Short mmCIF file of C-alpha atoms in Angstrom, two decimals:
data_model
loop_
_atom_site.label_atom_id
_atom_site.label_comp_id
_atom_site.label_asym_id
_atom_site.label_seq_id
_atom_site.Cartn_x
_atom_site.Cartn_y
_atom_site.Cartn_z
CA MET A 17 39.48 -39.93 -24.90
CA VAL A 18 41.08 -38.83 -21.62
CA THR A 19 38.00 -40.01 -19.68
CA LEU A 20 38.16 -43.43 -21.37
CA THR A 21 41.85 -43.75 -20.52
CA VAL A 22 41.27 -42.89 -16.85
CA THR A 23 38.38 -45.34 -16.65
CA THR A 24 40.48 -48.10 -18.18
CA ALA A 25 43.33 -47.39 -15.77
CA ARG A 26 40.98 -47.48 -12.78
CA LYS A 27 39.48 -50.76 -13.98
CA ALA A 28 42.92 -52.32 -14.43
CA ARG A 29 44.01 -51.15 -10.97
CA SER A 30 40.80 -52.49 -9.45
CA GLU A 31 41.33 -55.87 -11.09
CA ALA A 32 44.94 -55.92 -9.88
CA LEU A 33 43.85 -55.15 -6.32
CA THR A 34 41.16 -57.81 -6.53
CA TRP A 35 43.66 -60.41 -7.76
CA SER A 36 46.12 -59.34 -5.07
CA GLY A 37 43.45 -59.72 -2.40
CA ARG A 38 42.59 -63.19 -3.61
CA ALA A 39 46.22 -64.24 -3.79
CA THR A 40 47.20 -62.92 -0.34
CA PRO A 41 45.89 -65.91 1.67
CA TYR A 42 47.73 -68.34 -0.61
CA LEU A 43 50.96 -66.36 -0.22
CA PHE A 44 50.69 -66.67 3.56
CA MET A 45 49.95 -70.39 3.21
CA ALA A 46 52.75 -70.99 0.71
CA PRO A 47 55.52 -71.86 3.24
CA TYR A 48 53.29 -74.43 4.95
CA LEU A 49 52.09 -75.86 1.63
CA VAL A 50 55.68 -76.26 0.44
CA LEU A 51 56.70 -78.03 3.64
CA PHE A 52 53.55 -80.17 3.59
CA GLY A 53 54.15 -81.16 -0.03
CA VAL A 54 57.83 -81.99 0.49
CA PHE A 55 57.71 -83.72 3.87
CA VAL A 56 54.17 -85.22 3.97
CA LEU A 57 52.50 -85.52 0.58
CA ALA A 58 55.53 -86.61 -1.44
CA PRO A 59 56.65 -89.29 1.09
CA ALA A 60 53.05 -90.57 1.28
CA VAL A 61 52.85 -90.99 -2.49
CA PHE A 62 56.31 -92.54 -2.60
CA GLY A 63 55.29 -94.92 0.18
CA ILE A 64 52.41 -96.20 -1.94
CA TRP A 65 54.87 -96.79 -4.79
CA VAL A 66 57.22 -98.68 -2.44
CA SER A 67 54.34 -100.86 -1.17
CA LEU A 68 53.79 -102.11 -4.72
CA HIS A 69 57.35 -103.46 -4.99
CA ASP A 70 59.54 -106.06 -3.33
CA TRP A 71 61.67 -103.22 -1.99
CA ASP A 72 64.99 -104.02 -0.35
CA TYR A 73 66.93 -100.76 -0.10
CA LEU A 74 70.25 -102.66 -0.01
CA LEU A 75 69.68 -104.22 -3.43
CA GLU A 76 69.46 -102.61 -6.84
CA GLY A 77 66.61 -104.77 -8.11
CA LYS A 78 63.20 -103.81 -6.71
CA PRO A 79 60.70 -105.86 -8.74
CA PHE A 80 57.11 -104.72 -9.09
CA VAL A 81 54.73 -107.11 -7.29
CA GLY A 82 51.46 -105.20 -7.48
CA LEU A 83 49.14 -105.86 -4.56
CA GLU A 84 50.99 -108.94 -3.28
CA ASN A 85 52.27 -107.12 -0.20
CA TYR A 86 48.68 -106.19 0.69
CA SER A 87 47.17 -109.58 -0.07
CA ALA A 88 49.82 -111.29 2.09
CA LEU A 89 48.47 -109.41 5.10
CA PHE A 90 45.09 -111.10 4.65
CA ASP A 91 46.41 -114.55 3.66
CA SER A 92 46.64 -116.82 6.71
CA SER A 93 49.32 -118.92 5.01
CA SER A 94 51.72 -115.99 4.49
CA ALA A 95 54.78 -115.45 6.66
CA VAL A 96 53.65 -112.03 7.91
CA TYR A 97 49.98 -112.75 8.63
CA ASP A 98 50.21 -113.98 12.23
CA ASP A 99 52.79 -111.47 13.41
CA PHE A 100 51.08 -108.50 11.77
CA TRP A 101 47.63 -109.20 13.19
CA THR A 102 49.13 -110.00 16.59
CA SER A 103 50.71 -106.55 16.53
CA MET A 104 47.41 -105.01 15.40
CA ARG A 105 45.67 -106.77 18.30
CA ALA A 106 48.31 -105.40 20.68
CA THR A 107 47.69 -101.92 19.29
CA GLY A 108 43.94 -102.35 19.79
CA ILE A 109 44.38 -103.58 23.37
CA PHE A 110 46.62 -100.66 24.29
CA THR A 111 44.28 -98.14 22.65
CA LEU A 112 41.19 -99.67 24.25
CA PHE A 113 42.60 -99.46 27.78
CA SER A 114 44.60 -96.23 27.57
CA VAL A 115 42.14 -93.91 25.81
CA PRO A 116 39.38 -93.95 28.50
CA PHE A 117 41.93 -93.07 31.20
CA LEU A 118 43.49 -90.36 29.04
CA VAL A 119 40.08 -88.82 28.34
CA VAL A 120 38.36 -89.07 31.72
CA LEU A 121 41.21 -88.54 34.22
CA PRO A 122 42.47 -85.28 32.62
CA LEU A 123 38.90 -83.99 32.59
CA GLY A 124 38.55 -84.63 36.32
CA ILE A 125 41.91 -83.02 37.04
CA ALA A 126 41.02 -80.02 34.87
CA LEU A 127 37.75 -79.57 36.79
CA LEU A 128 39.66 -79.52 40.07
CA LEU A 129 42.40 -77.21 38.81
CA ASN A 130 39.88 -74.83 37.26
CA ARG A 131 38.54 -73.88 40.71
CA PRO A 132 40.31 -71.13 42.67
CA PHE A 133 42.49 -72.36 45.54
CA ARG A 134 45.91 -71.64 46.98
CA GLY A 135 48.73 -73.21 44.95
CA ARG A 136 46.60 -73.82 41.86
CA THR A 137 49.37 -72.70 39.46
CA PHE A 138 51.87 -75.01 41.15
CA PHE A 139 49.62 -78.05 40.76
CA ARG A 140 48.88 -77.18 37.13
CA GLY A 141 52.60 -77.22 36.42
CA LEU A 142 53.05 -80.39 38.50
CA PHE A 143 50.57 -82.40 36.44
CA PHE A 144 51.92 -81.08 33.14
CA ALA A 145 55.62 -81.53 34.00
CA PRO A 146 55.98 -85.23 33.00
CA TYR A 147 54.80 -84.43 29.47
CA VAL A 148 57.92 -82.37 28.73
CA LEU A 149 60.12 -85.44 29.28
CA GLY A 150 61.19 -87.52 26.30
CA VAL A 151 59.88 -91.02 25.83
CA ALA A 152 63.37 -92.48 26.33
CA VAL A 153 63.78 -90.75 29.70
CA VAL A 154 60.32 -91.80 30.88
CA CYS A 155 60.62 -95.43 29.82
CA LEU A 156 64.14 -96.00 31.10
CA MET A 157 63.22 -94.46 34.44
CA TRP A 158 60.12 -96.63 34.79
CA ARG A 159 61.95 -99.71 33.56
CA LEU A 160 64.29 -99.33 36.54
CA LEU A 161 61.40 -98.69 38.92
CA LEU A 162 59.49 -101.73 37.63
CA ASP A 163 62.46 -104.09 37.48
CA PRO A 164 61.35 -107.39 39.10
CA ASN A 165 64.70 -107.82 40.87
CA LEU A 166 65.82 -104.33 41.85
CA GLY A 167 62.72 -102.22 41.19
CA LEU A 168 61.41 -99.80 43.79
CA ILE A 169 57.76 -100.54 42.96
CA ASP A 170 57.93 -104.22 43.97
CA TRP A 171 59.88 -103.29 47.10
CA LEU A 172 57.25 -100.74 48.16
CA LEU A 173 54.35 -103.10 47.43
CA GLY A 174 56.09 -106.13 48.90
CA THR A 175 55.40 -108.12 45.73
CA ASP A 176 57.38 -110.01 43.12
CA ILE A 177 55.57 -109.04 39.90
CA ALA A 178 57.25 -109.25 36.47
CA TRP A 179 55.87 -105.91 35.29
CA THR A 180 57.70 -105.89 31.96
CA THR A 181 57.89 -109.57 31.00
CA ALA A 182 54.51 -111.14 31.85
CA LEU A 183 50.83 -110.62 31.09
CA PRO A 184 48.67 -108.86 32.08
CA TRP A 185 51.29 -106.87 34.00
CA GLY A 186 52.99 -105.76 30.81
CA TRP A 187 49.80 -104.00 29.73
CA VAL A 188 49.35 -102.52 33.21
CA ALA A 189 52.85 -101.08 33.00
CA LEU A 190 52.44 -99.73 29.47
CA VAL A 191 49.06 -98.13 30.11
CA GLY A 192 50.01 -96.84 33.56
CA VAL A 193 53.25 -95.23 32.42
CA THR A 194 51.60 -93.68 29.35
CA VAL A 195 48.73 -92.23 31.40
CA TRP A 196 51.15 -90.80 33.99
CA TRP A 197 53.29 -89.32 31.22
CA THR A 198 50.66 -87.74 28.94
CA LEU A 199 47.55 -86.92 30.98
CA GLY A 200 48.90 -83.42 31.71
CA PHE A 201 48.66 -82.45 28.04
CA ASN A 202 44.98 -83.38 27.77
CA GLY A 203 44.36 -81.67 31.10
CA VAL A 204 45.76 -78.41 29.74
CA ILE A 205 43.56 -78.71 26.65
CA TYR A 206 40.49 -79.20 28.84
CA LEU A 207 41.49 -76.23 31.00
CA ALA A 208 41.83 -74.02 27.94
CA GLY A 209 38.39 -75.13 26.77
CA MET A 210 36.84 -74.33 30.14
CA GLN A 211 38.11 -70.75 29.91
CA ASP A 212 36.02 -70.26 26.76
CA ILE A 213 32.73 -71.27 28.42
CA PRO A 214 30.83 -68.04 29.24
CA ARG A 215 30.60 -67.41 32.96
CA GLU A 216 27.05 -66.18 32.48
CA LEU A 217 25.92 -69.75 31.81
CA TYR A 218 27.12 -70.86 35.24
CA ASP A 219 25.46 -67.84 36.87
CA ALA A 220 22.19 -68.66 35.11
CA ALA A 221 22.46 -72.29 36.23
CA LYS A 222 22.92 -71.19 39.85
CA VAL A 223 19.90 -68.91 39.59
CA ASP A 224 17.90 -71.93 38.41
CA GLY A 225 19.08 -73.85 41.47
CA ALA A 226 21.49 -76.18 39.67
CA GLY A 227 24.10 -78.00 41.74
CA ARG A 228 27.64 -78.87 40.68
CA TRP A 229 26.59 -82.06 38.91
CA ALA A 230 23.87 -80.22 36.98
CA GLU A 231 26.36 -77.47 36.04
CA PHE A 232 28.82 -80.08 34.83
CA ARG A 233 26.20 -81.99 32.85
CA HIS A 234 24.30 -79.09 31.28
CA VAL A 235 26.98 -76.37 31.00
CA THR A 236 30.51 -77.77 31.14
CA LEU A 237 30.09 -80.89 29.01
CA PRO A 238 28.18 -79.17 26.16
CA GLY A 239 30.72 -76.33 26.21
CA LEU A 240 33.60 -78.79 26.00
CA ARG A 241 32.17 -80.84 23.13
CA PRO A 242 34.55 -79.44 20.44
CA VAL A 243 37.49 -79.79 22.84
CA ALA A 244 36.45 -83.33 23.73
CA LEU A 245 36.32 -84.24 20.04
CA PHE A 246 39.88 -82.99 19.62
CA VAL A 247 41.10 -84.80 22.75
CA VAL A 248 39.44 -88.11 21.90
CA THR A 249 40.61 -88.08 18.28
CA THR A 250 44.22 -87.12 19.00
CA THR A 251 44.42 -89.56 21.92
CA ILE A 252 43.17 -92.45 19.79
CA LEU A 253 45.67 -91.63 17.05
CA ALA A 254 48.54 -91.22 19.51
CA SER A 255 47.71 -94.49 21.30
CA ALA A 256 47.39 -96.39 18.03
CA ASN A 257 50.82 -95.09 16.98
CA MET A 258 52.51 -96.04 20.26
CA PHE A 259 56.03 -97.32 19.74
CA GLY A 260 58.57 -95.99 22.24
CA GLN A 261 56.94 -97.39 25.38
CA SER A 262 56.67 -100.89 23.91
CA TYR A 263 60.18 -100.80 22.48
CA LEU A 264 61.91 -99.45 25.60
CA LEU A 265 59.75 -100.66 28.48
CA THR A 266 58.65 -104.21 27.60
CA GLN A 267 60.58 -104.75 24.34
CA GLY A 268 57.50 -106.55 23.02
CA ALA A 269 57.61 -109.20 25.76
CA PRO A 270 56.32 -111.72 26.44
CA GLY A 271 56.64 -113.40 23.05
CA GLY A 272 55.71 -110.31 21.06
CA GLU A 273 52.35 -109.91 22.82
CA THR A 274 53.03 -106.24 23.62
CA ARG A 275 54.71 -105.49 20.28
CA THR A 276 52.50 -102.85 18.65
CA ALA A 277 51.86 -102.40 14.94
CA ILE A 278 54.33 -99.52 14.58
CA TYR A 279 56.96 -101.58 16.41
CA TYR A 280 56.44 -104.53 14.06
CA ILE A 281 56.35 -102.34 10.94
CA LEU A 282 59.70 -100.79 11.86
CA ASP A 283 61.15 -104.22 12.56
CA VAL A 284 60.02 -105.57 9.18
CA GLY A 285 61.17 -102.50 7.26
CA LEU A 286 64.45 -101.64 8.96
CA SER A 287 65.63 -104.97 10.42
CA GLN A 288 64.35 -107.41 7.79
CA TYR A 289 64.80 -104.94 4.89
CA LYS A 290 61.26 -105.59 3.58
CA MET A 291 60.26 -102.00 2.95
CA GLY A 292 57.51 -102.95 0.50
CA SER A 293 55.76 -105.16 3.03
CA ALA A 294 56.26 -102.60 5.81
CA SER A 295 54.78 -99.85 3.64
CA ALA A 296 51.72 -101.98 2.91
CA MET A 297 51.26 -102.61 6.64
CA SER A 298 51.49 -98.90 7.38
CA TYR A 299 48.75 -98.08 4.88
CA VAL A 300 46.47 -100.78 6.26
CA LEU A 301 46.98 -99.28 9.72
CA THR A 302 46.36 -95.80 8.32
CA LEU A 303 43.10 -96.91 6.72
CA ALA A 304 41.95 -98.41 10.03
CA LEU A 305 42.72 -95.15 11.84
CA ILE A 306 40.86 -93.13 9.20
CA VAL A 307 37.77 -95.30 9.71
CA VAL A 308 37.98 -94.87 13.49
CA SER A 309 38.41 -91.10 13.15
CA VAL A 310 35.42 -90.79 10.82
CA LEU A 311 33.26 -92.81 13.21
CA ASN A 312 34.43 -90.60 16.07
CA PHE A 313 33.49 -87.42 14.18
CA ARG A 314 30.08 -88.87 13.30
CA LEU A 315 29.47 -89.84 16.93
CA PHE A 316 30.20 -86.35 18.23
CA ARG A 317 28.26 -84.69 15.40
CA GLY A 318 25.28 -86.89 16.13
CA ARG A 319 25.36 -85.95 19.82
CA SER A 320 25.59 -82.26 19.00
#
């Protein structure tokens, strides 16, 4: 009887320890899961609900309209069709021209800063420094520098270019300022990835007679593939969600040609009080970004 009791107690304690071990990871994740549920998941679900209504937050009545807000985005006769797809085109143009610079230039800078030379730490900080500035500071500073009447850039170049009010100079300004501002972040990510590449691979490449280009092609690039996937994906998402530069630097000029999708969605939702339509636009944009991200993952997986 005593033996049976001891065995039962040991079994119960073992089961308790097993349950405790299984529950431990979820206890550590609980704070994040609570924050994710409250500030991400719940607003996302509520946003879908809003997109199915004619939602004016200043009025009590918010009639259910089903998928009308979504169908209006694909109906050429609707009031929002032209402006929405113009803003989506602006988002695509900015993403298309900014992402290559923000992927390739930081990689080149990281390769240079990864080599030992005097003052390397100073230059690493120099390239990263603009990233710590807020978008308002960066854009207001560059708006003054690019001012067609009083701007320092036109004075130095001896030109009279309307950088913020004409095409294609508006895109040149937006892409140029964004690249200057954010390339340091991607450069740091590349540098961190290079530290994880085993030094023995470079030594073996030198023994085989490989030059710098061969080392870069056969050692550095394969070693940076996971980092490159992260950089490309986050850069595409960040560029597609660009708002501050367009709002503060060009203010959508000329004629809304540089007004991005996020800019237009905020204008529709907060200025025109059409939260249902704005929510539908945001989910269409989200779906487009999901498709691009999946294609990006498949591309890198195929190469690996």
